[in-house]
N, CA, C and O atoms as a Maestro MAE file, in Angstrom:
{
 s_m_m2io_version
 :::
 2.0.0
}

f_m_ct {
 s_m_title
 :::
 protein
 m_atom[320] {
  # First column is atom index #
  i_m_mmod_type
  r_m_x_coord
  r_m_y_coord
  r_m_z_coord
  i_m_residue_number
  s_m_chain_name
  s_m_pdb_residue_name
  s_m_pdb_atom_name
  i_m_atomic_number
  :::
  1 25 8.188 -8.667 -19.419 1 A "MET " " N  " 7
  2 3 7.201 -7.773 -18.840 1 A "MET " " CA " 6
  3 2 7.078 -6.542 -19.739 1 A "MET " " C  " 6
  4 15 8.074 -5.962 -20.170 1 A "MET " " O  " 8
  5 25 5.860 -6.171 -20.001 2 A "THR " " N  " 7
  6 3 5.630 -5.018 -20.875 2 A "THR " " CA " 6
  7 2 5.905 -3.708 -20.136 2 A "THR " " C  " 6
  8 15 5.951 -3.665 -18.907 2 A "THR " " O  " 8
  9 25 6.083 -2.659 -20.908 3 A "ALA " " N  " 7
  10 3 6.298 -1.338 -20.315 3 A "ALA " " CA " 6
  11 2 5.091 -0.922 -19.481 3 A "ALA " " C  " 6
  12 15 5.240 -0.294 -18.432 3 A "ALA " " O  " 8
  13 25 3.886 -1.278 -19.957 4 A "GLU " " N  " 7
  14 3 2.673 -0.932 -19.208 4 A "GLU " " CA " 6
  15 2 2.676 -1.601 -17.831 4 A "GLU " " C  " 6
  16 15 2.366 -0.959 -16.827 4 A "GLU " " O  " 8
  17 25 3.025 -2.880 -17.785 5 A "LEU " " N  " 7
  18 3 3.054 -3.570 -16.493 5 A "LEU " " CA " 6
  19 2 4.140 -3.018 -15.578 5 A "LEU " " C  " 6
  20 15 3.940 -2.933 -14.366 5 A "LEU " " O  " 8
  21 25 5.266 -2.650 -16.129 6 A "LYS " " N  " 7
  22 3 6.331 -2.050 -15.313 6 A "LYS " " CA " 6
  23 2 5.844 -0.739 -14.696 6 A "LYS " " C  " 6
  24 15 6.072 -0.467 -13.518 6 A "LYS " " O  " 8
  25 25 5.174 0.060 -15.514 7 A "ARG " " N  " 7
  26 3 4.647 1.340 -15.016 7 A "ARG " " CA " 6
  27 2 3.608 1.102 -13.928 7 A "ARG " " C  " 6
  28 15 3.615 1.772 -12.895 7 A "ARG " " O  " 8
  29 25 2.718 0.147 -14.164 8 A "LEU " " N  " 7
  30 3 1.683 -0.149 -13.170 8 A "LEU " " CA " 6
  31 2 2.278 -0.721 -11.892 8 A "LEU " " C  " 6
  32 15 1.845 -0.379 -10.792 8 A "LEU " " O  " 8
  33 25 3.264 -1.588 -12.037 9 A "ARG " " N  " 7
  34 3 3.909 -2.166 -10.842 9 A "ARG " " CA " 6
  35 2 4.482 -1.043 -9.983 9 A "ARG " " C  " 6
  36 15 4.388 -1.093 -8.757 9 A "ARG " " O  " 8
  37 25 5.070 -0.040 -10.612 10 A "TRP " " N  " 7
  38 3 5.605 1.102 -9.864 10 A "TRP " " CA " 6
  39 2 4.478 1.871 -9.180 10 A "TRP " " C  " 6
  40 15 4.599 2.247 -8.014 10 A "TRP " " O  " 8
  41 25 3.382 2.104 -9.906 11 A "ARG " " N  " 7
  42 3 2.250 2.847 -9.329 11 A "ARG " " CA " 6
  43 2 1.580 2.082 -8.194 11 A "ARG " " C  " 6
  44 15 0.985 2.692 -7.306 11 A "ARG " " O  " 8
  45 25 1.668 0.757 -8.213 12 A "CYS " " N  " 7
  46 3 1.032 -0.080 -7.190 12 A "CYS " " CA " 6
  47 2 1.814 -0.106 -5.885 12 A "CYS " " C  " 6
  48 15 1.293 -0.564 -4.868 12 A "CYS " " O  " 8
  49 25 3.032 0.368 -5.892 13 A "ARG " " N  " 7
  50 3 3.831 0.385 -4.667 13 A "ARG " " CA " 6
  51 2 3.291 1.467 -3.753 13 A "ARG " " C  " 6
  52 15 3.435 2.658 -4.027 13 A "ARG " " O  " 8
  53 25 2.665 1.039 -2.659 14 A "ARG " " N  " 7
  54 3 2.004 1.981 -1.769 14 A "ARG " " CA " 6
  55 2 2.748 2.192 -0.455 14 A "ARG " " C  " 6
  56 15 2.412 3.107 0.297 14 A "ARG " " O  " 8
  57 25 3.737 1.378 -0.167 15 A "GLY " " N  " 7
  58 3 4.495 1.549 1.068 15 A "GLY " " CA " 6
  59 2 3.917 0.785 2.240 15 A "GLY " " C  " 6
  60 15 4.482 0.819 3.333 15 A "GLY " " O  " 8
  61 25 2.812 0.100 2.040 16 A "THR " " N  " 7
  62 3 2.297 -0.781 3.082 16 A "THR " " CA " 6
  63 2 2.303 -2.198 2.528 16 A "THR " " C  " 6
  64 15 1.834 -2.449 1.417 16 A "THR " " O  " 8
  65 25 2.831 -3.098 3.302 17 A "LYS " " N  " 7
  66 3 3.020 -4.469 2.842 17 A "LYS " " CA " 6
  67 2 1.718 -5.095 2.346 17 A "LYS " " C  " 6
  68 15 1.704 -5.767 1.315 17 A "LYS " " O  " 8
  69 25 0.633 -4.877 3.072 18 A "GLU " " N  " 7
  70 3 -0.645 -5.501 2.724 18 A "GLU " " CA " 6
  71 2 -1.144 -5.041 1.350 18 A "GLU " " C  " 6
  72 15 -1.543 -5.861 0.522 18 A "GLU " " O  " 8
  73 25 -1.119 -3.728 1.116 19 A "LEU " " N  " 7
  74 3 -1.559 -3.213 -0.181 19 A "LEU " " CA " 6
  75 2 -0.611 -3.653 -1.295 19 A "LEU " " C  " 6
  76 15 -1.053 -4.031 -2.380 19 A "LEU " " O  " 8
  77 25 0.675 -3.602 -1.026 20 A "ASP " " N  " 7
  78 3 1.650 -4.017 -2.036 20 A "ASP " " CA " 6
  79 2 1.413 -5.466 -2.453 20 A "ASP " " C  " 6
  80 15 1.466 -5.778 -3.643 20 A "ASP " " O  " 8
  81 25 1.157 -6.343 -1.508 21 A "ILE " " N  " 7
  82 3 0.917 -7.754 -1.807 21 A "ILE " " CA " 6
  83 2 -0.355 -7.918 -2.619 21 A "ILE " " C  " 6
  84 15 -0.365 -8.654 -3.607 21 A "ILE " " O  " 8
  85 25 -1.423 -7.250 -2.224 22 A "LEU " " N  " 7
  86 3 -2.686 -7.363 -2.956 22 A "LEU " " CA " 6
  87 2 -2.541 -6.883 -4.401 22 A "LEU " " C  " 6
  88 15 -2.977 -7.561 -5.331 22 A "LEU " " O  " 8
  89 25 -1.936 -5.729 -4.582 23 A "PHE " " N  " 7
  90 3 -1.777 -5.193 -5.931 23 A "PHE " " CA " 6
  91 2 -0.836 -6.067 -6.774 23 A "PHE " " C  " 6
  92 15 -1.106 -6.299 -7.952 23 A "PHE " " O  " 8
  93 25 0.243 -6.544 -6.195 24 A "GLU " " N  " 7
  94 3 1.173 -7.394 -6.930 24 A "GLU " " CA " 6
  95 2 0.484 -8.684 -7.375 24 A "GLU " " C  " 6
  96 15 0.650 -9.125 -8.512 24 A "GLU " " O  " 8
  97 25 -0.278 -9.275 -6.484 25 A "ARG " " N  " 7
  98 3 -1.023 -10.494 -6.811 25 A "ARG " " CA " 6
  99 2 -2.026 -10.227 -7.935 25 A "ARG " " C  " 6
  100 15 -2.171 -11.031 -8.856 25 A "ARG " " O  " 8
  101 25 -2.719 -9.080 -7.847 26 A "PHE " " N  " 7
  102 3 -3.697 -8.751 -8.874 26 A "PHE " " CA " 6
  103 2 -3.024 -8.530 -10.231 26 A "PHE " " C  " 6
  104 15 -3.529 -8.993 -11.253 26 A "PHE " " O  " 8
  105 25 -1.892 -7.829 -10.247 27 A "LEU " " N  " 7
  106 3 -1.186 -7.621 -11.512 27 A "LEU " " CA " 6
  107 2 -0.773 -8.953 -12.126 27 A "LEU " " C  " 6
  108 15 -0.842 -9.123 -13.343 27 A "LEU " " O  " 8
  109 25 -0.346 -9.892 -11.298 28 A "ALA " " N  " 7
  110 3 0.121 -11.188 -11.796 28 A "ALA " " CA " 6
  111 2 -1.020 -12.090 -12.244 28 A "ALA " " C  " 6
  112 15 -0.879 -12.833 -13.215 28 A "ALA " " O  " 8
  113 25 -2.151 -12.029 -11.541 29 A "LYS " " N  " 7
  114 3 -3.203 -13.020 -11.780 29 A "LYS " " CA " 6
  115 2 -4.509 -12.484 -12.338 29 A "LYS " " C  " 6
  116 15 -5.329 -13.268 -12.815 29 A "LYS " " O  " 8
  117 25 -4.730 -11.181 -12.296 30 A "GLY " " N  " 7
  118 3 -6.030 -10.669 -12.696 30 A "GLY " " CA " 6
  119 2 -6.032 -9.544 -13.704 30 A "GLY " " C  " 6
  120 15 -6.991 -9.376 -14.458 30 A "GLY " " O  " 8
  121 25 -4.962 -8.772 -13.719 31 A "TYR " " N  " 7
  122 3 -4.948 -7.580 -14.574 31 A "TYR " " CA " 6
  123 2 -5.117 -7.927 -16.042 31 A "TYR " " C  " 6
  124 15 -5.820 -7.216 -16.760 31 A "TYR " " O  " 8
  125 25 -4.496 -8.992 -16.506 32 A "GLY " " N  " 7
  126 3 -4.548 -9.364 -17.908 32 A "GLY " " CA " 6
  127 2 -5.942 -9.651 -18.420 32 A "GLY " " C  " 6
  128 15 -6.188 -9.561 -19.622 32 A "GLY " " O  " 8
  129 25 -6.863 -9.997 -17.527 33 A "ALA " " N  " 7
  130 3 -8.238 -10.322 -17.923 33 A "ALA " " CA " 6
  131 2 -9.153 -9.091 -17.957 33 A "ALA " " C  " 6
  132 15 -10.320 -9.206 -18.333 33 A "ALA " " O  " 8
  133 25 -8.640 -7.914 -17.570 34 A "LEU " " N  " 7
  134 3 -9.477 -6.722 -17.546 34 A "LEU " " CA " 6
  135 2 -9.760 -6.212 -18.954 34 A "LEU " " C  " 6
  136 15 -8.925 -6.320 -19.853 34 A "LEU " " O  " 8
  137 25 -10.942 -5.662 -19.123 35 A "THR " " N  " 7
  138 3 -11.281 -4.978 -20.367 35 A "THR " " CA " 6
  139 2 -10.591 -3.612 -20.373 35 A "THR " " C  " 6
  140 15 -10.046 -3.187 -19.354 35 A "THR " " O  " 8
  141 25 -10.614 -2.936 -21.500 36 A "ASP " " N  " 7
  142 3 -10.032 -1.592 -21.573 36 A "ASP " " CA " 6
  143 2 -10.694 -0.652 -20.566 36 A "ASP " " C  " 6
  144 15 -10.020 0.142 -19.911 36 A "ASP " " O  " 8
  145 25 -12.003 -0.750 -20.451 37 A "SER " " N  " 7
  146 3 -12.745 0.085 -19.511 37 A "SER " " CA " 6
  147 2 -12.326 -0.214 -18.068 37 A "SER " " C  " 6
  148 15 -12.166 0.704 -17.263 37 A "SER " " O  " 8
  149 25 -12.151 -1.478 -17.749 38 A "GLU " " N  " 7
  150 3 -11.732 -1.853 -16.394 38 A "GLU " " CA " 6
  151 2 -10.300 -1.413 -16.119 38 A "GLU " " C  " 6
  152 15 -9.954 -1.110 -14.977 38 A "GLU " " O  " 8
  153 25 -9.477 -1.378 -17.139 39 A "ARG " " N  " 7
  154 3 -8.098 -0.895 -16.954 39 A "ARG " " CA " 6
  155 2 -8.087 0.595 -16.635 39 A "ARG " " C  " 6
  156 15 -7.266 1.060 -15.844 39 A "ARG " " O  " 8
  157 25 -8.995 1.338 -17.248 40 A "VAL " " N  " 7
  158 3 -9.131 2.763 -16.915 40 A "VAL " " CA " 6
  159 2 -9.588 2.894 -15.454 40 A "VAL " " C  " 6
  160 15 -9.101 3.755 -14.721 40 A "VAL " " O  " 8
  161 25 -10.507 2.053 -15.049 41 A "THR " " N  " 7
  162 3 -10.974 2.070 -13.659 41 A "THR " " CA " 6
  163 2 -9.837 1.723 -12.708 41 A "THR " " C  " 6
  164 15 -9.736 2.315 -11.634 41 A "THR " " O  " 8
  165 25 -8.980 0.776 -13.079 42 A "PHE " " N  " 7
  166 3 -7.830 0.431 -12.255 42 A "PHE " " CA " 6
  167 2 -6.911 1.631 -12.084 42 A "PHE " " C  " 6
  168 15 -6.401 1.870 -10.989 42 A "PHE " " O  " 8
  169 25 -6.696 2.383 -13.149 43 A "GLU " " N  " 7
  170 3 -5.887 3.605 -13.050 43 A "GLU " " CA " 6
  171 2 -6.539 4.600 -12.086 43 A "GLU " " C  " 6
  172 15 -5.851 5.244 -11.294 43 A "GLU " " O  " 8
  173 25 -7.865 4.722 -12.156 44 A "ARG " " N  " 7
  174 3 -8.578 5.617 -11.220 44 A "ARG " " CA " 6
  175 2 -8.402 5.131 -9.789 44 A "ARG " " C  " 6
  176 15 -8.238 5.933 -8.870 44 A "ARG " " O  " 8
  177 25 -8.437 3.811 -9.603 45 A "LEU " " N  " 7
  178 3 -8.253 3.251 -8.263 45 A "LEU " " CA " 6
  179 2 -6.870 3.614 -7.730 45 A "LEU " " C  " 6
  180 15 -6.726 3.964 -6.558 45 A "LEU " " O  " 8
  181 25 -5.867 3.531 -8.575 46 A "LEU " " N  " 7
  182 3 -4.504 3.865 -8.144 46 A "LEU " " CA " 6
  183 2 -4.338 5.347 -7.833 46 A "LEU " " C  " 6
  184 15 -3.393 5.726 -7.140 46 A "LEU " " O  " 8
  185 25 -5.237 6.190 -8.331 47 A "ASP " " N  " 7
  186 3 -5.199 7.618 -8.011 47 A "ASP " " CA " 6
  187 2 -5.756 7.917 -6.623 47 A "ASP " " C  " 6
  188 15 -5.581 9.023 -6.113 47 A "ASP " " O  " 8
  189 25 -6.425 6.946 -6.008 48 A "CYS " " N  " 7
  190 3 -7.039 7.155 -4.691 48 A "CYS " " CA " 6
  191 2 -5.973 7.205 -3.600 48 A "CYS " " C  " 6
  192 15 -4.872 6.674 -3.748 48 A "CYS " " O  " 8
  193 25 -6.334 7.854 -2.514 49 A "GLU " " N  " 7
  194 3 -5.446 7.963 -1.361 49 A "GLU " " CA " 6
  195 2 -5.278 6.600 -0.689 49 A "GLU " " C  " 6
  196 15 -6.176 5.758 -0.731 49 A "GLU " " O  " 8
  197 25 -4.122 6.399 -0.071 50 A "ASP " " N  " 7
  198 3 -3.834 5.122 0.569 50 A "ASP " " CA " 6
  199 2 -4.835 4.759 1.666 50 A "ASP " " C  " 6
  200 15 -5.181 3.588 1.823 50 A "ASP " " O  " 8
  201 25 -5.303 5.757 2.429 51 A "ASP " " N  " 7
  202 3 -6.256 5.442 3.493 51 A "ASP " " CA " 6
  203 2 -7.572 4.903 2.917 51 A "ASP " " C  " 6
  204 15 -8.196 4.021 3.506 51 A "ASP " " O  " 8
  205 25 -7.989 5.439 1.763 52 A "GLN " " N  " 7
  206 3 -9.180 4.904 1.106 52 A "GLN " " CA " 6
  207 2 -8.932 3.483 0.631 52 A "GLN " " C  " 6
  208 15 -9.760 2.597 0.844 52 A "GLN " " O  " 8
  209 25 -7.797 3.268 -0.009 53 A "LEU " " N  " 7
  210 3 -7.465 1.932 -0.515 53 A "LEU " " CA " 6
  211 2 -7.419 0.910 0.617 53 A "LEU " " C  " 6
  212 15 -7.927 -0.202 0.477 53 A "LEU " " O  " 8
  213 25 -6.812 1.290 1.734 54 A "GLN " " N  " 7
  214 3 -6.757 0.380 2.879 54 A "GLN " " CA " 6
  215 2 -8.152 0.049 3.381 54 A "GLN " " C  " 6
  216 15 -8.447 -1.107 3.683 54 A "GLN " " O  " 8
  217 25 -9.009 1.053 3.473 55 A "ALA " " N  " 7
  218 3 -10.374 0.818 3.944 55 A "ALA " " CA " 6
  219 2 -11.129 -0.109 2.998 55 A "ALA " " C  " 6
  220 15 -11.836 -1.011 3.447 55 A "ALA " " O  " 8
  221 25 -10.986 0.105 1.708 56 A "TRP " " N  " 7
  222 3 -11.727 -0.695 0.729 56 A "TRP " " CA " 6
  223 2 -11.165 -2.098 0.564 56 A "TRP " " C  " 6
  224 15 -11.924 -3.056 0.417 56 A "TRP " " O  " 8
  225 25 -9.850 -2.228 0.587 57 A "LEU " " N  " 7
  226 3 -9.230 -3.520 0.293 57 A "LEU " " CA " 6
  227 2 -8.965 -4.370 1.528 57 A "LEU " " C  " 6
  228 15 -8.843 -5.591 1.426 57 A "LEU " " O  " 8
  229 25 -8.875 -3.738 2.691 58 A "LEU " " N  " 7
  230 3 -8.492 -4.489 3.881 58 A "LEU " " CA " 6
  231 2 -9.581 -4.544 4.949 58 A "LEU " " C  " 6
  232 15 -9.427 -5.241 5.952 58 A "LEU " " O  " 8
  233 25 -10.681 -3.816 4.743 59 A "THR " " N  " 7
  234 3 -11.797 -3.863 5.690 59 A "THR " " CA " 6
  235 2 -13.072 -4.138 4.894 59 A "THR " " C  " 6
  236 15 -13.018 -4.443 3.702 59 A "THR " " O  " 8
  237 25 -14.203 -4.027 5.560 60 A "ASP " " N  " 7
  238 3 -15.475 -4.286 4.872 60 A "ASP " " CA " 6
  239 2 -16.072 -3.041 4.226 60 A "ASP " " C  " 6
  240 15 -17.188 -3.101 3.710 60 A "ASP " " O  " 8
  241 25 -15.361 -1.915 4.240 61 A "ARG " " N  " 7
  242 3 -15.870 -0.703 3.583 61 A "ARG " " CA " 6
  243 2 -15.803 -0.863 2.083 61 A "ARG " " C  " 6
  244 15 -14.944 -1.576 1.564 61 A "ARG " " O  " 8
  245 25 -16.710 -0.198 1.386 62 A "ARG " " N  " 7
  246 3 -16.785 -0.319 -0.071 62 A "ARG " " CA " 6
  247 2 -16.902 1.051 -0.709 62 A "ARG " " C  " 6
  248 15 -17.517 1.952 -0.138 62 A "ARG " " O  " 8
  249 25 -16.314 1.222 -1.901 63 A "PRO " " N  " 7
  250 3 -16.458 2.489 -2.613 63 A "PRO " " CA " 6
  251 2 -17.913 2.706 -3.036 63 A "PRO " " C  " 6
  252 15 -18.635 1.743 -3.293 63 A "PRO " " O  " 8
  253 25 -18.337 3.952 -3.108 64 A "THR " " N  " 7
  254 3 -19.697 4.243 -3.573 64 A "THR " " CA " 6
  255 2 -19.787 4.193 -5.093 64 A "THR " " C  " 6
  256 15 -20.873 4.004 -5.640 64 A "THR " " O  " 8
  257 25 -18.673 4.360 -5.775 65 A "ASP " " N  " 7
  258 3 -18.621 4.266 -7.236 65 A "ASP " " CA " 6
  259 2 -18.721 2.778 -7.623 65 A "ASP " " C  " 6
  260 15 -17.899 1.966 -7.199 65 A "ASP " " O  " 8
  261 25 -19.719 2.437 -8.418 66 A "GLY " " N  " 7
  262 3 -19.969 1.044 -8.770 66 A "GLY " " CA " 6
  263 2 -18.821 0.368 -9.502 66 A "GLY " " C  " 6
  264 15 -18.515 -0.795 -9.238 66 A "GLY " " O  " 8
  265 25 -18.182 1.086 -10.419 67 A "ALA " " N  " 7
  266 3 -17.066 0.497 -11.168 67 A "ALA " " CA " 6
  267 2 -15.871 0.241 -10.250 67 A "ALA " " C  " 6
  268 15 -15.222 -0.800 -10.348 67 A "ALA " " O  " 8
  269 25 -15.582 1.188 -9.363 68 A "LEU " " N  " 7
  270 3 -14.497 0.981 -8.401 68 A "LEU " " CA " 6
  271 2 -14.818 -0.166 -7.457 68 A "LEU " " C  " 6
  272 15 -13.947 -0.977 -7.139 68 A "LEU " " O  " 8
  273 25 -16.065 -0.235 -7.009 69 A "ASP " " N  " 7
  274 3 -16.466 -1.309 -6.101 69 A "ASP " " CA " 6
  275 2 -16.285 -2.674 -6.760 69 A "ASP " " C  " 6
  276 15 -15.759 -3.596 -6.135 69 A "ASP " " O  " 8
  277 25 -16.713 -2.812 -8.005 70 A "ALA " " N  " 7
  278 3 -16.572 -4.091 -8.708 70 A "ALA " " CA " 6
  279 2 -15.102 -4.485 -8.818 70 A "ALA " " C  " 6
  280 15 -14.757 -5.653 -8.641 70 A "ALA " " O  " 8
  281 25 -14.247 -3.526 -9.108 71 A "LEU " " N  " 7
  282 3 -12.823 -3.815 -9.232 71 A "LEU " " CA " 6
  283 2 -12.202 -4.153 -7.878 71 A "LEU " " C  " 6
  284 15 -11.386 -5.070 -7.782 71 A "LEU " " O  " 8
  285 25 -12.578 -3.428 -6.846 72 A "VAL " " N  " 7
  286 3 -12.086 -3.723 -5.502 72 A "VAL " " CA " 6
  287 2 -12.450 -5.156 -5.114 72 A "VAL " " C  " 6
  288 15 -11.629 -5.883 -4.556 72 A "VAL " " O  " 8
  289 25 -13.676 -5.549 -5.410 73 A "GLN " " N  " 7
  290 3 -14.099 -6.916 -5.080 73 A "GLN " " CA " 6
  291 2 -13.280 -7.947 -5.861 73 A "GLN " " C  " 6
  292 15 -12.935 -8.998 -5.320 73 A "GLN " " O  " 8
  293 25 -12.972 -7.664 -7.102 74 A "ARG " " N  " 7
  294 3 -12.121 -8.573 -7.890 74 A "ARG " " CA " 6
  295 2 -10.737 -8.689 -7.283 74 A "ARG " " C  " 6
  296 15 -10.191 -9.787 -7.176 74 A "ARG " " O  " 8
  297 25 -10.173 -7.570 -6.889 75 A "ILE " " N  " 7
  298 3 -8.829 -7.590 -6.290 75 A "ILE " " CA " 6
  299 2 -8.850 -8.372 -4.987 75 A "ILE " " C  " 6
  300 15 -7.952 -9.170 -4.721 75 A "ILE " " O  " 8
  301 25 -9.868 -8.145 -4.182 76 A "ARG " " N  " 7
  302 3 -9.967 -8.851 -2.891 76 A "ARG " " CA " 6
  303 2 -10.144 -10.346 -3.072 76 A "ARG " " C  " 6
  304 15 -9.756 -11.122 -2.199 76 A "ARG " " O  " 8
  305 25 -10.721 -10.764 -4.186 77 A "ASN " " N  " 7
  306 3 -11.019 -12.179 -4.399 77 A "ASN " " CA " 6
  307 2 -9.974 -12.923 -5.234 77 A "ASN " " C  " 6
  308 15 -10.184 -14.089 -5.569 77 A "ASN " " O  " 8
  309 25 -8.873 -12.289 -5.574 78 A "ILE " " N  " 7
  310 3 -7.812 -12.984 -6.307 78 A "ILE " " CA " 6
  311 2 -7.226 -14.055 -5.383 78 A "ILE " " C  " 6
  312 15 -6.847 -13.759 -4.250 78 A "ILE " " O  " 8
  313 25 -7.152 -15.296 -5.865 79 A "PRO " " N  " 7
  314 3 -6.593 -16.359 -5.020 79 A "PRO " " CA " 6
  315 2 -5.114 -16.129 -4.700 79 A "PRO " " C  " 6
  316 15 -4.377 -15.521 -5.476 79 A "PRO " " O  " 8
  317 25 -4.720 -16.617 -3.573 80 A "ARG " " N  " 7
  318 3 -3.326 -16.465 -3.138 80 A "ARG " " CA " 6
  319 2 -2.400 -17.322 -3.905 80 A "ARG " " C  " 6
  320 15 -1.194 -17.305 -3.656 80 A "ARG " " O  " 8
  :::
 }
 m_bond[319] {
  # First column is bond index #
  i_m_from
  i_m_to
  i_m_order
  :::
  1 1 2 1
  2 2 3 1
  3 3 4 2
  4 3 5 1
  5 5 6 1
  6 6 7 1
  7 7 8 2
  8 7 9 1
  9 9 10 1
  10 10 11 1
  11 11 12 2
  12 11 13 1
  13 13 14 1
  14 14 15 1
  15 15 16 2
  16 15 17 1
  17 17 18 1
  18 18 19 1
  19 19 20 2
  20 19 21 1
  21 21 22 1
  22 22 23 1
  23 23 24 2
  24 23 25 1
  25 25 26 1
  26 26 27 1
  27 27 28 2
  28 27 29 1
  29 29 30 1
  30 30 31 1
  31 31 32 2
  32 31 33 1
  33 33 34 1
  34 34 35 1
  35 35 36 2
  36 35 37 1
  37 37 38 1
  38 38 39 1
  39 39 40 2
  40 39 41 1
  41 41 42 1
  42 42 43 1
  43 43 44 2
  44 43 45 1
  45 45 46 1
  46 46 47 1
  47 47 48 2
  48 47 49 1
  49 49 50 1
  50 50 51 1
  51 51 52 2
  52 51 53 1
  53 53 54 1
  54 54 55 1
  55 55 56 2
  56 55 57 1
  57 57 58 1
  58 58 59 1
  59 59 60 2
  60 59 61 1
  61 61 62 1
  62 62 63 1
  63 63 64 2
  64 63 65 1
  65 65 66 1
  66 66 67 1
  67 67 68 2
  68 67 69 1
  69 69 70 1
  70 70 71 1
  71 71 72 2
  72 71 73 1
  73 73 74 1
  74 74 75 1
  75 75 76 2
  76 75 77 1
  77 77 78 1
  78 78 79 1
  79 79 80 2
  80 79 81 1
  81 81 82 1
  82 82 83 1
  83 83 84 2
  84 83 85 1
  85 85 86 1
  86 86 87 1
  87 87 88 2
  88 87 89 1
  89 89 90 1
  90 90 91 1
  91 91 92 2
  92 91 93 1
  93 93 94 1
  94 94 95 1
  95 95 96 2
  96 95 97 1
  97 97 98 1
  98 98 99 1
  99 99 100 2
  100 99 101 1
  101 101 102 1
  102 102 103 1
  103 103 104 2
  104 103 105 1
  105 105 106 1
  106 106 107 1
  107 107 108 2
  108 107 109 1
  109 109 110 1
  110 110 111 1
  111 111 112 2
  112 111 113 1
  113 113 114 1
  114 114 115 1
  115 115 116 2
  116 115 117 1
  117 117 118 1
  118 118 119 1
  119 119 120 2
  120 119 121 1
  121 121 122 1
  122 122 123 1
  123 123 124 2
  124 123 125 1
  125 125 126 1
  126 126 127 1
  127 127 128 2
  128 127 129 1
  129 129 130 1
  130 130 131 1
  131 131 132 2
  132 131 133 1
  133 133 134 1
  134 134 135 1
  135 135 136 2
  136 135 137 1
  137 137 138 1
  138 138 139 1
  139 139 140 2
  140 139 141 1
  141 141 142 1
  142 142 143 1
  143 143 144 2
  144 143 145 1
  145 145 146 1
  146 146 147 1
  147 147 148 2
  148 147 149 1
  149 149 150 1
  150 150 151 1
  151 151 152 2
  152 151 153 1
  153 153 154 1
  154 154 155 1
  155 155 156 2
  156 155 157 1
  157 157 158 1
  158 158 159 1
  159 159 160 2
  160 159 161 1
  161 161 162 1
  162 162 163 1
  163 163 164 2
  164 163 165 1
  165 165 166 1
  166 166 167 1
  167 167 168 2
  168 167 169 1
  169 169 170 1
  170 170 171 1
  171 171 172 2
  172 171 173 1
  173 173 174 1
  174 174 175 1
  175 175 176 2
  176 175 177 1
  177 177 178 1
  178 178 179 1
  179 179 180 2
  180 179 181 1
  181 181 182 1
  182 182 183 1
  183 183 184 2
  184 183 185 1
  185 185 186 1
  186 186 187 1
  187 187 188 2
  188 187 189 1
  189 189 190 1
  190 190 191 1
  191 191 192 2
  192 191 193 1
  193 193 194 1
  194 194 195 1
  195 195 196 2
  196 195 197 1
  197 197 198 1
  198 198 199 1
  199 199 200 2
  200 199 201 1
  201 201 202 1
  202 202 203 1
  203 203 204 2
  204 203 205 1
  205 205 206 1
  206 206 207 1
  207 207 208 2
  208 207 209 1
  209 209 210 1
  210 210 211 1
  211 211 212 2
  212 211 213 1
  213 213 214 1
  214 214 215 1
  215 215 216 2
  216 215 217 1
  217 217 218 1
  218 218 219 1
  219 219 220 2
  220 219 221 1
  221 221 222 1
  222 222 223 1
  223 223 224 2
  224 223 225 1
  225 225 226 1
  226 226 227 1
  227 227 228 2
  228 227 229 1
  229 229 230 1
  230 230 231 1
  231 231 232 2
  232 231 233 1
  233 233 234 1
  234 234 235 1
  235 235 236 2
  236 235 237 1
  237 237 238 1
  238 238 239 1
  239 239 240 2
  240 239 241 1
  241 241 242 1
  242 242 243 1
  243 243 244 2
  244 243 245 1
  245 245 246 1
  246 246 247 1
  247 247 248 2
  248 247 249 1
  249 249 250 1
  250 250 251 1
  251 251 252 2
  252 251 253 1
  253 253 254 1
  254 254 255 1
  255 255 256 2
  256 255 257 1
  257 257 258 1
  258 258 259 1
  259 259 260 2
  260 259 261 1
  261 261 262 1
  262 262 263 1
  263 263 264 2
  264 263 265 1
  265 265 266 1
  266 266 267 1
  267 267 268 2
  268 267 269 1
  269 269 270 1
  270 270 271 1
  271 271 272 2
  272 271 273 1
  273 273 274 1
  274 274 275 1
  275 275 276 2
  276 275 277 1
  277 277 278 1
  278 278 279 1
  279 279 280 2
  280 279 281 1
  281 281 282 1
  282 282 283 1
  283 283 284 2
  284 283 285 1
  285 285 286 1
  286 286 287 1
  287 287 288 2
  288 287 289 1
  289 289 290 1
  290 290 291 1
  291 291 292 2
  292 291 293 1
  293 293 294 1
  294 294 295 1
  295 295 296 2
  296 295 297 1
  297 297 298 1
  298 298 299 1
  299 299 300 2
  300 299 301 1
  301 301 302 1
  302 302 303 1
  303 303 304 2
  304 303 305 1
  305 305 306 1
  306 306 307 1
  307 307 308 2
  308 307 309 1
  309 309 310 1
  310 310 311 1
  311 311 312 2
  312 311 313 1
  313 313 314 1
  314 314 315 1
  315 315 316 2
  316 315 317 1
  317 317 318 1
  318 318 319 1
  319 319 320 2
  :::
 }
}
């Protein structure tokens, strides 16, 4: 595991099982396919408050920022 992935895995720990599972799955199955620009967007997503992340990733609410919305949809659609 690279240092970058270790750092991201730590940042993805949100303290709620549902978010932790989604982020862990995305790091394992989707993060490697992101472009540099999308990786910057992922970092911005991790800067968001947990209540926003829960609303976007676990309900039908969507971010108004188009880049964040596209990434949220990718995370939500990662196969189990």
